[in-house]
Short mmCIF file of C-alpha atoms in Angstrom, two decimals:
data_model
loop_
_atom_site.label_atom_id
_atom_site.label_comp_id
_atom_site.label_asym_id
_atom_site.label_seq_id
_atom_site.Cartn_x
_atom_site.Cartn_y
_atom_site.Cartn_z
CA UNK A 64 115.45 80.35 48.97
CA UNK A 65 113.71 81.74 52.03
CA UNK A 66 112.00 85.07 51.81
CA UNK A 67 113.75 87.83 53.80
CA UNK A 68 110.39 89.22 54.74
CA UNK A 69 108.92 88.00 58.06
CA UNK A 70 106.25 85.34 57.81
CA UNK A 71 102.74 86.86 57.93
CA UNK A 72 100.41 85.67 60.62
CA UNK A 73 96.99 84.15 59.77
CA UNK A 74 95.19 87.33 60.85
CA UNK A 75 97.43 89.55 58.72
CA UNK A 76 96.86 87.15 55.76
CA UNK A 77 93.05 87.25 56.19
CA UNK A 78 93.13 91.13 56.36
CA UNK A 79 95.37 91.48 53.35
CA UNK A 80 93.13 89.02 51.41
CA UNK A 81 90.04 91.06 52.20
CA UNK A 82 91.80 94.39 51.46
CA UNK A 83 93.21 93.06 48.18
CA UNK A 84 89.81 91.65 47.15
CA UNK A 85 88.05 94.98 48.07
CA UNK A 86 90.71 97.01 46.24
CA UNK A 87 90.51 94.78 43.14
CA UNK A 88 86.72 94.74 42.97
CA UNK A 89 86.44 98.55 43.67
CA UNK A 90 89.08 99.23 41.07
CA UNK A 91 87.37 97.12 38.45
CA UNK A 92 84.00 98.76 39.12
CA UNK A 93 85.57 102.29 39.21
CA UNK A 94 87.46 101.68 35.96
CA UNK A 95 84.40 100.20 34.15
CA UNK A 96 82.09 102.94 35.45
CA UNK A 97 84.57 105.64 34.52
CA UNK A 98 85.24 104.37 31.06
CA UNK A 99 81.56 103.94 30.30
CA UNK A 100 80.67 107.34 31.71
CA UNK A 101 83.42 109.00 29.78
CA UNK A 102 82.54 107.23 26.54
CA UNK A 103 78.84 108.27 26.93
CA UNK A 104 79.50 111.95 27.84
CA UNK A 105 82.20 112.39 25.27
CA UNK A 106 79.81 110.87 22.61
CA UNK A 107 77.01 113.25 23.72
CA UNK A 108 79.42 116.20 23.60
CA UNK A 109 80.45 115.24 20.07
CA UNK A 110 76.77 114.92 18.91
CA UNK A 111 75.93 118.21 20.53
CA UNK A 112 78.94 119.99 18.75
CA UNK A 113 78.00 118.52 15.46
CA UNK A 114 74.30 119.58 15.87
CA UNK A 115 75.35 123.07 16.73
CA UNK A 116 77.78 123.20 13.86
CA UNK A 117 75.11 122.02 11.32
CA UNK A 118 72.66 124.67 12.62
CA UNK A 119 75.28 127.46 12.51
CA UNK A 120 76.55 126.30 9.06
CA UNK A 121 72.99 126.23 7.75
CA UNK A 122 72.50 129.84 8.94
CA UNK A 123 75.79 130.97 7.35
CA UNK A 124 74.95 129.18 4.14
CA UNK A 125 71.46 130.95 4.03
CA UNK A 126 73.13 134.30 4.75
CA UNK A 127 75.64 133.78 1.94
CA UNK A 128 72.82 132.80 -0.48
CA UNK A 129 70.76 135.83 0.53
CA UNK A 130 73.65 138.15 0.27
CA UNK A 131 73.51 139.27 4.02
CA UNK A 132 76.76 140.76 5.42
CA UNK A 133 78.68 137.75 6.47
CA UNK A 134 80.67 139.49 9.33
CA UNK A 135 77.46 140.58 11.01
CA UNK A 136 76.07 137.04 10.70
CA UNK A 137 79.25 135.47 12.25
CA UNK A 138 79.17 137.92 15.13
CA UNK A 139 75.56 137.01 15.87
CA UNK A 140 76.45 133.26 15.86
CA UNK A 141 79.46 133.87 18.02
CA UNK A 142 77.27 135.74 20.58
CA UNK A 143 74.83 132.78 20.72
CA UNK A 144 77.23 129.81 20.74
CA UNK A 145 80.47 131.20 22.47
CA UNK A 146 82.42 129.22 19.94
CA UNK A 147 85.29 130.34 17.68
CA UNK A 148 84.06 130.38 14.10
CA UNK A 149 86.16 130.20 11.03
CA UNK A 150 84.67 130.66 7.59
CA UNK A 151 86.38 130.41 4.23
CA UNK A 152 84.45 131.85 1.31
CA UNK A 153 86.35 131.55 -1.94
CA UNK A 154 89.91 132.48 -1.10
CA UNK A 155 88.96 134.72 1.81
CA UNK A 156 88.98 133.66 5.45
CA UNK A 157 86.76 135.14 8.26
CA UNK A 158 87.24 134.30 11.92
CA UNK A 159 85.50 135.43 15.15
CA UNK A 160 85.89 134.28 18.68
CA UNK A 161 88.58 133.62 21.32
CA UNK A 162 90.98 131.65 19.00
CA UNK A 163 90.21 133.84 15.92
CA UNK A 164 93.89 134.77 15.33
CA UNK A 165 95.03 131.13 15.42
CA UNK A 166 93.92 128.59 12.77
CA UNK A 167 95.78 125.76 14.41
CA UNK A 168 92.72 124.23 16.18
CA UNK A 169 91.25 123.40 12.79
CA UNK A 170 94.37 122.50 10.84
CA UNK A 171 93.67 118.78 11.12
CA UNK A 172 90.13 118.91 9.96
CA UNK A 173 90.74 121.34 6.98
CA UNK A 174 92.04 118.57 4.54
CA UNK A 175 88.95 116.35 5.21
CA UNK A 176 86.52 119.30 4.72
CA UNK A 177 88.38 120.40 1.51
CA UNK A 178 87.89 116.74 0.29
CA UNK A 179 84.05 117.27 0.87
CA UNK A 180 83.47 115.50 4.12
CA UNK A 181 82.12 116.81 7.41
CA UNK A 182 84.96 116.25 9.95
CA UNK A 183 85.32 116.31 13.71
CA UNK A 184 88.35 116.23 16.04
CA UNK A 185 89.37 116.87 19.64
CA UNK A 186 92.11 119.41 19.33
CA UNK A 187 95.32 119.76 21.31
CA UNK A 188 96.00 123.25 19.97
CA UNK A 189 93.93 125.15 22.59
CA UNK A 190 94.69 125.64 26.28
CA UNK A 191 91.25 124.26 27.27
CA UNK A 192 90.03 120.96 25.76
CA UNK A 193 88.09 121.84 22.62
CA UNK A 194 86.30 120.17 19.76
CA UNK A 195 86.69 121.25 16.10
CA UNK A 196 84.00 120.64 13.50
CA UNK A 197 84.35 121.43 9.83
CA UNK A 198 81.46 121.47 7.36
CA UNK A 199 81.94 121.88 3.63
CA UNK A 200 79.27 124.22 1.93
CA UNK A 201 79.84 123.48 -1.79
CA UNK A 202 76.78 125.39 -2.89
CA UNK A 203 78.37 128.62 -1.89
CA UNK A 204 82.09 127.56 -2.35
CA UNK A 205 82.66 127.94 1.35
CA UNK A 206 83.88 125.96 4.39
CA UNK A 207 82.50 126.40 7.86
CA UNK A 208 84.55 125.57 10.98
CA UNK A 209 83.50 125.80 14.60
CA UNK A 210 85.76 125.30 17.67
CA UNK A 211 83.96 124.88 20.94
CA UNK A 212 85.55 124.59 24.39
CA UNK A 213 84.54 121.55 26.50
CA UNK A 214 85.13 122.94 29.94
CA UNK A 215 81.93 121.60 31.46
CA UNK A 216 82.75 118.16 30.10
CA UNK A 217 86.19 118.33 31.63
CA UNK A 218 84.66 119.39 34.92
CA UNK A 219 82.15 116.66 34.88
CA UNK A 220 84.76 113.96 34.21
CA UNK A 221 87.01 115.28 36.99
CA UNK A 222 84.12 115.06 39.38
CA UNK A 223 83.42 111.48 38.26
CA UNK A 224 87.10 110.67 38.73
CA UNK A 225 87.34 112.07 42.19
CA UNK A 226 84.14 110.48 43.24
CA UNK A 227 85.18 107.02 42.02
CA UNK A 228 88.65 107.36 43.63
CA UNK A 229 87.11 108.19 46.93
CA UNK A 230 84.60 105.33 46.56
CA UNK A 231 87.47 102.89 45.73
CA UNK A 232 89.50 104.01 48.75
CA UNK A 233 86.41 103.74 51.03
CA UNK A 234 85.64 100.29 49.70
CA UNK A 235 89.21 99.19 50.31
CA UNK A 236 89.03 100.55 53.81
CA UNK A 237 85.76 98.67 54.35
CA UNK A 238 87.52 95.55 53.07
CA UNK A 239 90.29 96.04 55.69
CA UNK A 240 87.76 96.57 58.54
CA UNK A 241 85.71 93.61 57.38
CA UNK A 242 88.88 91.49 57.17
CA UNK A 243 89.81 92.56 60.70
CA UNK A 244 86.43 91.55 62.11
CA UNK A 245 86.32 88.45 60.10
CA UNK A 246 89.79 87.40 61.23
CA UNK A 247 88.89 88.20 64.81
CA UNK A 248 85.87 85.88 64.59
CA UNK A 249 87.70 83.13 62.64
CA UNK A 250 90.63 83.17 65.09
CA UNK A 251 88.47 82.84 68.27
CA UNK A 252 88.06 78.97 67.93
CA UNK A 253 91.74 78.73 67.04
CA UNK A 254 92.77 80.67 70.09
CA UNK A 255 90.42 78.52 72.21
CA UNK A 256 92.23 75.47 70.82
CA UNK A 257 95.63 77.01 71.43
CA UNK A 258 94.63 77.92 74.99
CA UNK A 259 93.38 74.39 75.65
CA UNK A 260 96.53 72.89 74.21
CA UNK A 261 98.64 75.18 76.52
CA UNK A 262 96.67 74.15 79.56
CA UNK A 263 97.10 70.46 78.63
CA UNK A 264 100.75 71.03 78.04
CA UNK A 265 100.85 72.51 81.60
CA UNK A 266 99.53 69.32 83.03
CA UNK A 267 95.69 70.10 83.12
CA UNK A 268 94.79 66.91 81.35
CA UNK A 269 91.05 67.35 82.14
CA UNK A 270 90.91 70.33 79.84
CA UNK A 271 88.44 69.93 76.93
CA UNK A 272 86.95 72.24 74.34
CA UNK A 273 83.30 72.99 75.03
CA UNK A 274 80.87 71.33 72.56
CA UNK A 275 79.65 73.51 69.67
CA UNK A 276 76.67 73.48 67.32
CA UNK A 277 78.78 75.12 64.55
CA UNK A 278 78.97 72.30 61.95
CA UNK A 279 82.34 73.62 60.63
CA UNK A 280 83.96 73.48 64.06
CA UNK A 281 82.25 70.38 65.37
CA UNK A 282 84.68 68.02 63.71
CA UNK A 283 87.64 69.97 65.09
CA UNK A 284 86.25 70.12 68.62
CA UNK A 285 85.38 66.39 68.56
CA UNK A 286 88.70 65.32 67.13
CA UNK A 287 90.61 67.59 69.62
CA UNK A 288 88.76 66.18 72.65
CA UNK A 289 89.17 62.63 71.37
CA UNK A 290 92.95 63.21 70.93
CA UNK A 291 93.16 64.68 74.42
CA UNK A 292 91.11 61.68 75.82
CA UNK A 293 93.48 59.37 74.08
CA UNK A 294 96.70 61.12 75.18
CA UNK A 295 95.45 61.44 78.85
CA UNK A 296 94.30 57.91 79.04
CA UNK A 297 97.73 56.84 77.65
CA UNK A 298 99.53 59.02 80.11
CA UNK A 299 97.32 57.76 83.00
CA UNK A 300 97.99 54.15 81.89
CA UNK A 301 101.70 54.72 81.76
CA UNK A 302 101.77 56.52 85.08
CA UNK A 303 99.65 53.79 86.62
CA UNK A 304 101.98 51.12 85.18
CA UNK A 305 105.11 53.06 86.46
CA UNK A 306 103.55 53.40 89.86
CA UNK A 307 102.47 49.76 90.06
CA UNK A 308 105.95 48.67 88.99
CA UNK A 309 107.53 51.05 91.61
CA UNK A 310 105.26 49.76 94.40
CA UNK A 311 105.81 46.12 93.42
CA UNK A 312 109.62 46.62 93.27
CA UNK A 313 109.79 48.62 96.52
CA UNK A 314 109.67 45.61 98.90
CA UNK A 315 112.11 43.34 97.06
CA UNK A 316 114.50 46.22 96.70
CA UNK A 317 114.27 46.93 100.37
CA UNK A 318 114.96 43.25 101.09
CA UNK A 319 117.86 43.28 98.71
CA UNK A 320 119.37 46.38 100.27
CA UNK A 321 119.15 44.84 103.72
CA UNK A 322 120.58 41.60 102.53
CA UNK A 323 123.51 43.31 100.77
CA UNK A 324 124.12 45.40 103.93
CA UNK A 325 124.41 42.25 105.97
CA UNK A 326 126.57 40.64 103.26
CA UNK A 327 128.85 43.63 103.11
CA UNK A 328 129.63 43.32 106.86
CA UNK A 329 130.37 39.52 106.59
CA UNK A 330 134.03 39.01 107.93
CA UNK A 331 134.47 35.93 105.75
CA UNK A 332 133.96 37.89 102.48
CA UNK A 333 137.01 38.26 100.35
CA UNK A 334 138.30 41.79 99.41
CA UNK A 335 137.24 41.23 95.79
CA UNK A 336 133.76 40.06 96.73
CA UNK A 337 133.41 42.93 99.13
CA UNK A 338 134.21 45.48 96.39
CA UNK A 339 131.63 43.81 94.14
CA UNK A 340 129.05 43.83 96.93
CA UNK A 341 129.85 47.50 97.60
CA UNK A 342 129.24 48.31 93.89
CA UNK A 343 125.98 46.42 93.94
CA UNK A 344 124.85 48.30 97.12
CA UNK A 345 125.59 51.69 95.49
CA UNK A 346 123.61 50.81 92.27
CA UNK A 347 120.80 49.33 94.46
CA UNK A 348 120.61 52.60 96.48
CA UNK A 349 120.45 54.51 93.16
CA UNK A 350 117.69 52.17 92.00
CA UNK A 351 115.80 52.58 95.24
CA UNK A 352 116.11 56.41 94.86
CA UNK A 353 114.67 56.23 91.33
CA UNK A 354 111.75 54.18 92.64
CA UNK A 355 111.06 56.70 95.42
CA UNK A 356 111.23 59.47 92.87
CA UNK A 357 108.81 57.70 90.54
CA UNK A 358 106.43 57.26 93.35
CA UNK A 359 106.74 60.97 94.31
CA UNK A 360 106.06 61.88 90.68
CA UNK A 361 102.98 59.76 90.71
CA UNK A 362 101.71 61.63 93.81
CA UNK A 363 102.39 64.94 92.09
CA UNK A 364 100.66 63.76 88.88
CA UNK A 365 97.37 63.16 90.96
CA UNK A 366 96.60 66.84 91.53
CA UNK A 367 96.94 68.13 95.05
CA UNK A 368 93.70 68.90 96.81
CA UNK A 369 92.93 72.09 98.77
CA UNK A 370 93.04 70.15 102.01
CA UNK A 371 96.81 69.66 101.54
CA UNK A 372 97.51 73.32 101.10
CA UNK A 373 98.57 75.63 103.92
CA UNK A 374 99.79 79.21 104.13
CA UNK A 375 103.42 79.26 105.14
CA UNK A 376 106.17 81.82 105.23
CA UNK A 377 108.71 81.25 102.46
CA UNK A 378 111.75 81.98 104.62
CA UNK A 379 110.56 79.44 107.18
CA UNK A 380 110.30 76.76 104.51
CA UNK A 381 113.69 77.60 103.10
CA UNK A 382 115.33 77.81 106.49
CA UNK A 383 113.93 74.32 107.39
CA UNK A 384 115.34 72.86 104.10
CA UNK A 385 118.67 74.49 104.70
CA UNK A 386 118.84 73.05 108.15
CA UNK A 387 117.85 69.59 106.97
CA UNK A 388 120.53 69.82 104.28
CA UNK A 389 123.17 70.63 106.79
CA UNK A 390 123.93 73.99 105.13
CA UNK A 391 125.12 77.18 106.75
CA UNK A 392 122.01 79.37 107.44
CA UNK A 393 124.07 82.38 106.33
CA UNK A 394 123.80 81.35 102.62
CA UNK A 395 120.09 82.42 102.69
CA UNK A 396 119.69 86.04 101.45
CA UNK A 397 116.37 87.79 101.88
CA UNK A 398 115.93 91.59 101.23
CA UNK A 399 114.35 93.24 104.24
CA UNK A 400 111.26 94.27 102.17
CA UNK A 401 110.60 90.66 101.26
CA UNK A 402 111.01 89.04 104.63
CA UNK A 403 107.27 88.30 105.32
CA UNK A 404 106.30 86.75 101.98
CA UNK A 405 103.89 83.87 102.20
CA UNK A 406 102.72 81.12 99.88
CA UNK A 407 99.83 78.72 99.89
CA UNK A 408 101.46 75.27 99.26
CA UNK A 409 101.84 71.61 100.25
CA UNK A 410 104.82 72.23 102.52
CA UNK A 411 106.17 68.68 102.33
CA UNK A 412 106.23 68.81 98.44
CA UNK A 413 107.85 72.24 98.40
CA UNK A 414 110.45 71.12 100.89
CA UNK A 415 111.17 68.04 98.84
CA UNK A 416 111.50 70.13 95.70
CA UNK A 417 114.01 72.54 97.32
CA UNK A 418 115.95 69.59 98.79
CA UNK A 419 116.14 68.25 95.30
CA UNK A 420 117.63 71.58 94.00
CA UNK A 421 120.11 71.63 96.81
CA UNK A 422 121.04 68.00 96.16
CA UNK A 423 121.44 68.85 92.53
CA UNK A 424 123.85 71.80 93.32
CA UNK A 425 125.76 69.58 95.70
CA UNK A 426 126.10 66.78 93.23
CA UNK A 427 126.80 68.75 89.99
CA UNK A 428 127.57 72.33 90.86
CA UNK A 429 130.13 71.94 93.58
CA UNK A 430 127.72 72.92 96.39
CA UNK A 431 125.15 75.72 96.95
CA UNK A 432 126.81 79.13 96.92
CA UNK A 433 123.65 81.15 97.85
CA UNK A 434 119.87 80.86 98.25
CA UNK A 435 118.10 84.15 97.51
CA UNK A 436 114.41 84.94 98.08
CA UNK A 437 113.12 87.72 95.83
CA UNK A 438 109.63 89.00 95.16
CA UNK A 439 108.74 89.60 91.48
CA UNK A 440 105.26 91.04 91.27
CA UNK A 441 102.80 88.44 92.51
CA UNK A 442 105.39 85.76 92.57
CA UNK A 443 108.17 84.90 94.97
CA UNK A 444 111.40 83.49 93.40
CA UNK A 445 113.66 81.17 95.27
CA UNK A 446 117.15 81.20 93.61
CA UNK A 447 119.35 78.18 94.38
CA UNK A 448 122.70 79.18 93.03
CA UNK A 449 126.03 77.30 92.62
CA UNK A 450 129.42 78.16 91.17
CA UNK A 451 129.92 74.95 89.24
CA UNK A 452 130.29 74.39 85.45
CA UNK A 453 126.69 75.59 84.91
CA UNK A 454 124.32 74.16 82.29
CA UNK A 455 124.65 74.91 78.61
CA UNK A 456 121.95 77.33 77.33
CA UNK A 457 120.65 74.65 74.84
CA UNK A 458 120.03 72.10 77.69
CA UNK A 459 118.43 74.43 80.31
CA UNK A 460 114.87 73.39 79.38
CA UNK A 461 115.75 69.73 78.75
CA UNK A 462 117.20 69.11 82.08
CA UNK A 463 113.68 69.15 83.69
CA UNK A 464 112.56 66.21 81.53
CA UNK A 465 112.31 62.85 83.20
CA UNK A 466 115.50 60.63 83.13
CA UNK A 467 117.56 63.51 81.51
CA UNK A 468 121.15 63.27 82.56
CA UNK A 469 123.64 65.55 80.83
CA UNK A 470 127.34 64.91 79.98
CA UNK A 471 129.33 64.21 83.18
CA UNK A 472 126.16 64.06 85.14
CA UNK A 473 125.27 60.79 83.36
CA UNK A 474 127.77 58.95 85.54
CA UNK A 475 126.99 60.97 88.65
CA UNK A 476 124.64 60.04 91.40
CA UNK A 477 120.90 60.60 91.17
CA UNK A 478 118.01 58.96 89.29
CA UNK A 479 117.49 61.68 86.63
CA UNK A 480 114.10 62.49 88.16
CA UNK A 481 115.01 64.99 90.75
CA UNK A 482 114.61 68.15 88.52
CA UNK A 483 111.39 66.63 87.01
CA UNK A 484 109.93 66.45 90.58
CA UNK A 485 110.91 70.06 91.09
CA UNK A 486 109.30 71.07 87.82
CA UNK A 487 106.13 69.10 88.43
CA UNK A 488 105.89 70.49 92.01
CA UNK A 489 106.24 74.06 90.79
CA UNK A 490 103.51 73.37 88.03
CA UNK A 491 100.93 71.88 90.48
CA UNK A 492 101.35 74.89 92.69
CA UNK A 493 100.81 77.33 89.83
CA UNK A 494 104.47 78.27 89.66
CA UNK A 495 107.48 77.40 87.49
CA UNK A 496 111.11 76.51 87.66
CA UNK A 497 113.88 77.51 85.30
CA UNK A 498 117.58 77.29 85.00
CA UNK A 499 119.65 80.37 84.32
CA UNK A 500 123.36 81.20 84.15
CA UNK A 501 124.82 82.38 87.54
CA UNK A 502 127.29 85.26 87.54
CA UNK A 503 130.21 84.94 87.15
CA UNK A 504 129.80 81.24 86.69
CA UNK A 505 127.55 78.27 87.63
CA UNK A 506 123.88 77.61 87.59
CA UNK A 507 120.93 79.69 89.02
CA UNK A 508 117.78 77.51 89.54
CA UNK A 509 114.80 79.87 90.02
CA UNK A 510 111.86 78.28 91.65
CA UNK A 511 108.77 80.60 91.38
CA UNK A 512 105.55 80.34 93.36
CA UNK A 513 102.54 82.62 93.50
CA UNK A 514 102.17 84.67 96.64
CA UNK A 515 99.41 83.69 99.01
CA UNK A 516 98.45 87.24 100.15
CA UNK A 517 99.74 90.80 99.88
CA UNK A 518 102.18 91.35 102.72
CA UNK A 519 101.23 94.32 104.88
CA UNK B 84 104.96 75.49 37.07
CA UNK B 85 103.68 78.80 38.29
CA UNK B 86 104.28 79.56 41.98
CA UNK B 87 101.99 81.68 44.22
CA UNK B 88 104.55 84.45 44.12
CA UNK B 89 104.69 84.61 40.33
CA UNK B 90 100.93 84.53 40.10
CA UNK B 91 100.74 87.40 42.55
CA UNK B 92 103.33 89.37 40.58
CA UNK B 93 101.36 88.73 37.30
CA UNK B 94 98.09 89.87 38.93
CA UNK B 95 99.74 92.97 40.29
CA UNK B 96 101.26 93.76 36.90
CA UNK B 97 97.82 93.33 35.15
CA UNK B 98 96.19 95.54 37.72
CA UNK B 99 98.92 98.19 37.34
CA UNK B 100 98.55 98.04 33.57
CA UNK B 101 94.73 98.49 33.81
CA UNK B 102 95.09 101.49 36.07
CA UNK B 103 97.84 102.98 33.86
CA UNK B 104 95.55 102.59 30.85
CA UNK B 105 92.66 104.16 32.67
CA UNK B 106 94.77 107.02 33.87
CA UNK B 107 95.94 107.49 30.26
CA UNK B 108 92.40 107.59 29.14
CA UNK B 109 91.34 110.05 31.78
CA UNK B 110 89.75 113.44 30.88
CA UNK B 111 88.58 114.93 27.53
CA UNK B 112 90.31 113.49 24.55
CA UNK B 113 92.98 115.77 22.91
CA UNK B 114 94.27 113.36 20.34
CA UNK B 115 93.74 115.54 17.11
CA UNK B 116 92.30 112.44 15.57
CA UNK B 117 90.04 113.41 12.71
CA UNK B 118 86.68 111.55 12.48
CA UNK B 119 84.87 111.70 9.23
CA UNK B 120 81.14 112.02 9.67
CA UNK B 121 79.13 109.66 7.45
CA UNK B 122 77.18 111.67 4.78
CA UNK B 123 74.00 109.81 5.96
CA UNK B 124 74.30 111.67 9.28
CA UNK B 125 74.72 115.10 7.68
CA UNK B 126 71.72 117.24 6.81
CA UNK B 127 71.45 117.09 3.01
CA UNK B 128 70.75 120.80 2.44
CA UNK B 129 74.28 121.56 3.92
CA UNK B 130 76.32 119.56 1.57
CA UNK B 131 74.09 119.77 -1.55
CA UNK B 132 76.23 121.04 -4.42
CA UNK B 133 73.86 123.80 -5.57
CA UNK B 134 71.09 125.73 -3.93
CA UNK B 135 67.58 124.15 -4.13
CA UNK B 136 65.49 125.58 -6.98
CA UNK B 137 62.86 128.11 -5.73
CA UNK B 138 59.15 127.23 -6.22
CA UNK B 139 58.90 130.30 -8.47
CA UNK B 140 61.45 128.86 -10.94
CA UNK B 141 59.28 125.84 -11.69
#
């Protein structure tokens, strides 16, 4: 079952890993430190309480043996130790201190002391945490109890808790920051590879990753560059082969076309033979168009040089193409603000691409309904629109692939290379072409080119 | 076979348990548990059954 949570990116995964590691390590250190500190300080407090109780019990025992007034002795002890003291002598109980009226703090240790043992406990019977120590004094038939508050110990432990919690939080934060920096550094080579792959996909087959001394990345860089070498050499080989075949076929096809033309007009040809020759002629024209398109693509694949580029007005190029295509000039729509837009292009290639779009609309979209020129930021968009059946959304990217012919278009005219030529022309000029749905129906082919200069 | 998800859940549960146990053990103990002190650690004169004989009595 797929998780309903969105998939984490590599960067998020690295940051989470660093943060989790830092949190885990800081928690482990904090817990270990706190528990050992607590154990040590509590143990020291117990020893201190016992030492004090032994001293005070010794003084009480001496006082009882010497017959000194026990109440006076207990008050003196209370003044020096700030503890609550309970003393049982025979059947009589004495108590001085804060909890004097309440014997609950020592109720758990009384049975052990009665049995003759010195006993210690941390009591829950007082508001503040306190320790209770009971010491039997069998020589004077007495039991001595001392309850001491451990406020300082509590304060110390709270300080340690707060300090460790803050340290753990800071360590986790440091882990997140470290993860963020590490992921940035780790992702730089990956981004370089992605950028290079995108440039290669856009047709820049001479793109390579720069060599690196990093031994961890050297293999990736070498493999990537070798792969691109292999792919570009294969593409070049295929293109050269197609171009050679096209050039080699051009002459015999021209001869065949001419011969068929002559044959078609032969008065001695039977009606049946004339029909067959007509079909052959149509297919041969299509074949010839495919060859011409392949040669045009080959020219586009070898990048255009700066010498072929010229700055031209977009509306002039479009008007020329409209005129050549025998369309009504009124179908061209240009907002007044966008009238002077200029592009730096190979005019012949752009005119050929626009002619292909118009031919495509005539063949498959029932004719061009409008050609609109619109500025979009640093780009100029030339919309070639029709009111035909349109192109299904799933096929709008595929129709620009070579030899792609959809549905009813398969049997229609054209080589299946026209839109590929348009796509390639746009790409080599730094632009793009896409197919959108026209409103209310039909297709809207948007041919975008970068503007040459800012219009005044 | 354990999956990554189940391992993560187990680790999170163990961590939560450790944190809970630590939080439970925080602060000064108040458990009323009685610790008997070994007689070896108690000064002998305190728990001796009778007062030591005075030098004059010898």
